[in-house]
């Protein structure tokens, strides 16, 4: 049975999650445009409006199941398309377009942490937070800090189709890069296996602990 408090927490979660995903995808799209490819712009993906980015299963169903089951957050948005024939410097574009999403989440993490510290300072100076509009704001900032840590770290894991899988081949010797690309069709299965075995949780855990300590400090 879902109670009112849990439902409110879920709504907070989805607001922050959709916003963070939208920033992530818009960063991919805008970076592609910076490198000369307007494809994502024409498709309406250079926007913070979550609607163009939503994937029914990855953005709504999986995160909802994860939230109510207590499982590790696992979700995705619609991939941002870009045309390698239109960009300047294919290698550099591939790296930066892929990295732009996680970098945007790190920037959001910094913003949320600064907001948390600002609210904590206000409280220590005698300002009221509990029972005011600042209380849900603080909760959403804390949630945003952890969510964006998860999105940044998770997406940099070099397992297809995550962002890190498009970056790593450019730093591997040619033969190894070609061998690595051959696992791409099986990437989602490998990803689910790592999720089920707790590998992704183990990778994410130390970063979440760092953020927890920053917030608690």
mmCIF file of C-alpha atoms in Angstrom:
data_model
loop_
_atom_site.group_PDB
_atom_site.id
_atom_site.type_symbol
_atom_site.label_atom_id
_atom_site.label_comp_id
_atom_site.label_asym_id
_atom_site.label_seq_id
_atom_site.Cartn_x
_atom_site.Cartn_y
_atom_site.Cartn_z
ATOM 1 C CA UNK A 1 0.000 0.000 0.000
ATOM 2 C CA UNK A 2 1.397 3.404 -1.035
ATOM 3 C CA UNK A 3 0.804 6.091 1.581
ATOM 4 C CA UNK A 4 0.557 9.848 1.010
ATOM 5 C CA UNK A 5 4.094 10.575 2.230
ATOM 6 C CA UNK A 6 5.563 7.987 -0.148
ATOM 7 C CA UNK A 7 3.544 9.382 -3.039
ATOM 8 C CA UNK A 8 4.811 12.903 -2.308
ATOM 9 C CA UNK A 9 8.389 11.601 -2.199
ATOM 10 C CA UNK A 10 7.792 9.882 -5.542
ATOM 11 C CA UNK A 11 6.539 13.143 -7.085
ATOM 12 C CA UNK A 12 9.635 14.967 -5.768
ATOM 13 C CA UNK A 13 11.776 12.177 -7.200
ATOM 14 C CA UNK A 14 10.178 12.346 -10.651
ATOM 15 C CA UNK A 15 10.419 16.149 -10.841
ATOM 16 C CA UNK A 16 14.138 16.077 -10.049
ATOM 17 C CA UNK A 17 14.754 13.002 -12.195
ATOM 18 C CA UNK A 18 12.999 14.415 -15.272
ATOM 19 C CA UNK A 19 14.771 17.756 -14.868
ATOM 20 C CA UNK A 20 18.183 16.082 -14.499
ATOM 21 C CA UNK A 21 17.601 13.790 -17.474
ATOM 22 C CA UNK A 22 16.437 16.737 -19.583
ATOM 23 C CA UNK A 23 19.587 18.702 -18.773
ATOM 24 C CA UNK A 24 21.670 15.606 -19.601
ATOM 25 C CA UNK A 25 20.032 15.055 -23.003
ATOM 26 C CA UNK A 26 19.928 18.759 -23.877
ATOM 27 C CA UNK A 27 23.671 18.915 -23.170
ATOM 28 C CA UNK A 28 24.278 16.113 -25.692
ATOM 29 C CA UNK A 29 22.093 17.893 -28.235
ATOM 30 C CA UNK A 30 23.640 21.339 -27.744
ATOM 31 C CA UNK A 31 27.176 19.971 -27.932
ATOM 32 C CA UNK A 32 26.377 18.235 -31.215
ATOM 33 C CA UNK A 33 25.117 21.573 -32.506
ATOM 34 C CA UNK A 34 28.336 23.264 -31.367
ATOM 35 C CA UNK A 35 30.263 20.740 -33.479
ATOM 36 C CA UNK A 36 28.184 21.607 -36.531
ATOM 37 C CA UNK A 37 25.333 19.077 -36.522
ATOM 38 C CA UNK A 38 21.846 20.639 -36.196
ATOM 39 C CA UNK A 39 20.004 17.266 -36.243
ATOM 40 C CA UNK A 40 19.054 17.346 -32.559
ATOM 41 C CA UNK A 41 17.979 20.999 -32.850
ATOM 42 C CA UNK A 42 15.614 20.121 -35.722
ATOM 43 C CA UNK A 43 14.164 17.280 -33.610
ATOM 44 C CA UNK A 44 13.471 19.614 -30.691
ATOM 45 C CA UNK A 45 16.038 18.030 -28.361
ATOM 46 C CA UNK A 46 17.881 21.226 -27.389
ATOM 47 C CA UNK A 47 15.350 21.882 -24.640
ATOM 48 C CA UNK A 48 14.777 21.408 -20.924
ATOM 49 C CA UNK A 49 11.182 20.405 -21.627
ATOM 50 C CA UNK A 50 11.210 16.716 -20.584
ATOM 51 C CA UNK A 51 8.538 15.616 -23.087
ATOM 52 C CA UNK A 52 10.839 15.267 -26.144
ATOM 53 C CA UNK A 53 13.339 13.280 -24.058
ATOM 54 C CA UNK A 54 10.969 10.808 -22.385
ATOM 55 C CA UNK A 55 11.208 7.112 -23.168
ATOM 56 C CA UNK A 56 8.125 5.357 -21.765
ATOM 57 C CA UNK A 57 10.004 2.351 -20.399
ATOM 58 C CA UNK A 58 13.345 3.922 -19.505
ATOM 59 C CA UNK A 59 12.155 7.265 -18.166
ATOM 60 C CA UNK A 60 8.887 6.312 -16.491
ATOM 61 C CA UNK A 61 8.395 2.587 -15.893
ATOM 62 C CA UNK A 62 11.881 1.451 -14.805
ATOM 63 C CA UNK A 63 12.572 4.413 -12.463
ATOM 64 C CA UNK A 64 9.102 4.065 -10.923
ATOM 65 C CA UNK A 65 9.668 0.370 -10.239
ATOM 66 C CA UNK A 66 13.109 1.155 -8.806
ATOM 67 C CA UNK A 67 11.706 3.856 -6.530
ATOM 68 C CA UNK A 68 8.954 1.727 -5.009
ATOM 69 C CA UNK A 69 11.042 -1.450 -4.791
ATOM 70 C CA UNK A 70 14.118 0.224 -3.321
ATOM 71 C CA UNK A 71 16.279 -1.142 -6.155
ATOM 72 C CA UNK A 72 19.216 0.717 -7.704
ATOM 73 C CA UNK A 73 17.943 3.493 -9.958
ATOM 74 C CA UNK A 74 18.073 2.355 -13.564
ATOM 75 C CA UNK A 75 16.597 4.424 -16.340
ATOM 76 C CA UNK A 76 17.254 6.236 -19.567
ATOM 77 C CA UNK A 77 15.861 8.816 -21.965
ATOM 78 C CA UNK A 78 15.552 8.743 -25.741
ATOM 79 C CA UNK A 79 19.055 8.814 -27.258
ATOM 80 C CA UNK A 80 19.985 12.101 -28.893
ATOM 81 C CA UNK A 81 20.686 11.450 -32.591
ATOM 82 C CA UNK A 82 23.579 13.139 -34.334
ATOM 83 C CA UNK A 83 25.096 12.776 -37.794
ATOM 84 C CA UNK A 84 28.849 12.060 -37.848
ATOM 85 C CA UNK A 85 28.987 13.313 -41.446
ATOM 86 C CA UNK A 86 28.013 16.827 -40.333
ATOM 87 C CA UNK A 87 30.385 17.377 -37.403
ATOM 88 C CA UNK A 88 33.805 18.938 -37.422
ATOM 89 C CA UNK A 89 36.545 16.608 -36.126
ATOM 90 C CA UNK A 90 34.700 13.298 -35.724
ATOM 91 C CA UNK A 91 36.907 11.965 -32.916
ATOM 92 C CA UNK A 92 36.696 15.104 -30.799
ATOM 93 C CA UNK A 93 32.956 15.419 -31.461
ATOM 94 C CA UNK A 94 32.323 11.808 -30.445
ATOM 95 C CA UNK A 95 34.172 12.297 -27.155
ATOM 96 C CA UNK A 96 32.661 15.649 -26.220
ATOM 97 C CA UNK A 97 29.093 14.923 -27.336
ATOM 98 C CA UNK A 98 29.178 11.725 -25.273
ATOM 99 C CA UNK A 99 30.811 13.375 -22.259
ATOM 100 C CA UNK A 100 28.495 16.394 -22.285
ATOM 101 C CA UNK A 101 25.646 14.549 -20.555
ATOM 102 C CA UNK A 102 27.640 13.317 -17.532
ATOM 103 C CA UNK A 103 29.437 16.672 -17.306
ATOM 104 C CA UNK A 104 26.072 18.452 -17.145
ATOM 105 C CA UNK A 105 25.071 16.163 -14.266
ATOM 106 C CA UNK A 106 28.283 17.007 -12.412
ATOM 107 C CA UNK A 107 27.472 20.701 -12.842
ATOM 108 C CA UNK A 108 23.962 20.095 -11.498
ATOM 109 C CA UNK A 109 25.493 18.176 -8.584
ATOM 110 C CA UNK A 110 27.587 21.232 -7.746
ATOM 111 C CA UNK A 111 24.520 23.499 -7.933
ATOM 112 C CA UNK A 112 22.481 21.226 -5.660
ATOM 113 C CA UNK A 113 25.327 20.948 -3.146
ATOM 114 C CA UNK A 114 25.736 24.727 -3.056
ATOM 115 C CA UNK A 115 21.989 25.108 -2.501
ATOM 116 C CA UNK A 116 22.091 22.547 0.320
ATOM 117 C CA UNK A 117 24.993 24.311 2.011
ATOM 118 C CA UNK A 118 23.203 27.632 1.625
ATOM 119 C CA UNK A 119 20.062 26.263 3.283
ATOM 120 C CA UNK A 120 22.126 24.634 6.038
ATOM 121 C CA UNK A 121 23.885 27.946 6.731
ATOM 122 C CA UNK A 122 20.542 29.708 6.837
ATOM 123 C CA UNK A 123 19.277 27.158 9.361
ATOM 124 C CA UNK A 124 22.425 27.457 11.506
ATOM 125 C CA UNK A 125 21.928 31.229 11.539
ATOM 126 C CA UNK A 126 18.506 30.706 13.094
ATOM 127 C CA UNK A 127 16.330 30.542 10.008
ATOM 128 C CA UNK A 128 13.381 28.175 10.011
ATOM 129 C CA UNK A 129 13.288 25.346 7.475
ATOM 130 C CA UNK A 130 11.084 22.669 9.033
ATOM 131 C CA UNK A 131 7.424 23.323 8.309
ATOM 132 C CA UNK A 132 8.190 25.967 5.686
ATOM 133 C CA UNK A 133 8.468 25.856 1.894
ATOM 134 C CA UNK A 134 12.226 25.477 2.390
ATOM 135 C CA UNK A 135 11.788 21.958 3.784
ATOM 136 C CA UNK A 136 10.625 20.333 0.520
ATOM 137 C CA UNK A 137 13.164 22.482 -1.334
ATOM 138 C CA UNK A 138 15.963 21.047 0.814
ATOM 139 C CA UNK A 139 14.644 17.521 0.274
ATOM 140 C CA UNK A 140 14.625 18.026 -3.490
ATOM 141 C CA UNK A 141 18.152 19.450 -3.432
ATOM 142 C CA UNK A 142 19.430 16.432 -1.481
ATOM 143 C CA UNK A 143 17.631 14.123 -3.887
ATOM 144 C CA UNK A 144 19.076 16.081 -6.809
ATOM 145 C CA UNK A 145 22.606 15.732 -5.459
ATOM 146 C CA UNK A 146 22.354 11.952 -5.192
ATOM 147 C CA UNK A 147 20.476 11.533 -8.485
ATOM 148 C CA UNK A 148 23.001 13.554 -10.459
ATOM 149 C CA UNK A 149 25.884 11.692 -8.867
ATOM 150 C CA UNK A 150 24.236 8.447 -9.987
ATOM 151 C CA UNK A 151 23.565 9.759 -13.507
ATOM 152 C CA UNK A 152 27.099 11.076 -13.971
ATOM 153 C CA UNK A 153 28.899 7.989 -12.678
ATOM 154 C CA UNK A 154 26.510 5.466 -14.203
ATOM 155 C CA UNK A 155 26.698 7.009 -17.673
ATOM 156 C CA UNK A 156 30.494 7.054 -17.668
ATOM 157 C CA UNK A 157 30.676 3.284 -17.134
ATOM 158 C CA UNK A 158 32.100 1.987 -20.459
ATOM 159 C CA UNK A 159 29.366 -0.551 -21.162
ATOM 160 C CA UNK A 160 27.277 -0.041 -24.328
ATOM 161 C CA UNK A 161 25.064 1.873 -24.814
ATOM 162 C CA UNK A 162 26.159 4.172 -21.960
ATOM 163 C CA UNK A 163 28.028 7.384 -22.758
ATOM 164 C CA UNK A 164 31.334 5.985 -21.545
ATOM 165 C CA UNK A 165 31.189 3.274 -24.216
ATOM 166 C CA UNK A 166 31.466 5.930 -26.942
ATOM 167 C CA UNK A 167 34.451 7.589 -25.276
ATOM 168 C CA UNK A 168 36.636 4.608 -24.337
ATOM 169 C CA UNK A 169 37.330 3.265 -27.879
ATOM 170 C CA UNK A 170 39.065 6.518 -28.799
ATOM 171 C CA UNK A 171 41.706 5.847 -26.141
ATOM 172 C CA UNK A 172 42.322 2.186 -26.985
ATOM 173 C CA UNK A 173 44.802 0.741 -29.505
ATOM 174 C CA UNK A 174 43.133 0.129 -32.869
ATOM 175 C CA UNK A 175 42.873 -3.662 -32.540
ATOM 176 C CA UNK A 176 41.523 -3.492 -29.000
ATOM 177 C CA UNK A 177 39.049 -0.765 -29.964
ATOM 178 C CA UNK A 178 37.725 -2.928 -32.812
ATOM 179 C CA UNK A 179 37.367 -5.894 -30.453
ATOM 180 C CA UNK A 180 35.592 -3.676 -27.933
ATOM 181 C CA UNK A 181 33.109 -2.477 -30.551
ATOM 182 C CA UNK A 182 32.114 -6.090 -31.241
ATOM 183 C CA UNK A 183 30.506 -6.344 -27.797
ATOM 184 C CA UNK A 184 28.191 -3.398 -28.542
ATOM 185 C CA UNK A 185 25.222 -5.546 -29.708
ATOM 186 C CA UNK A 186 25.348 -7.364 -26.342
ATOM 187 C CA UNK A 187 25.839 -4.250 -24.233
ATOM 188 C CA UNK A 188 22.345 -4.059 -22.763
ATOM 189 C CA UNK A 189 22.507 -7.698 -21.646
ATOM 190 C CA UNK A 190 25.914 -7.071 -20.051
ATOM 191 C CA UNK A 191 24.520 -3.957 -18.387
ATOM 192 C CA UNK A 192 21.560 -5.845 -16.917
ATOM 193 C CA UNK A 193 23.929 -8.564 -15.713
ATOM 194 C CA UNK A 194 26.157 -6.025 -13.967
ATOM 195 C CA UNK A 195 23.087 -4.449 -12.410
ATOM 196 C CA UNK A 196 21.748 -7.807 -11.191
ATOM 197 C CA UNK A 197 25.138 -8.896 -9.797
ATOM 198 C CA UNK A 198 25.595 -5.620 -7.931
ATOM 199 C CA UNK A 199 28.624 -4.505 -9.948
ATOM 200 C CA UNK A 200 27.094 -1.131 -10.821
ATOM 201 C CA UNK A 201 26.039 -0.625 -7.222
ATOM 202 C CA UNK A 202 29.597 -1.299 -6.067
ATOM 203 C CA UNK A 203 30.967 1.225 -8.582
ATOM 204 C CA UNK A 204 28.443 3.855 -7.554
ATOM 205 C CA UNK A 205 28.618 3.347 -3.788
ATOM 206 C CA UNK A 206 31.886 5.217 -3.004
ATOM 207 C CA UNK A 207 30.766 8.268 -4.977
ATOM 208 C CA UNK A 208 27.425 8.338 -3.190
ATOM 209 C CA UNK A 209 29.268 8.101 0.136
ATOM 210 C CA UNK A 210 31.429 11.117 -0.772
ATOM 211 C CA UNK A 211 28.307 13.159 -1.549
ATOM 212 C CA UNK A 212 26.658 11.967 1.694
ATOM 213 C CA UNK A 213 29.683 13.144 3.705
ATOM 214 C CA UNK A 214 29.720 16.514 1.958
ATOM 215 C CA UNK A 215 26.066 17.025 2.793
ATOM 216 C CA UNK A 216 26.553 15.899 6.407
ATOM 217 C CA UNK A 217 29.678 18.008 6.969
#
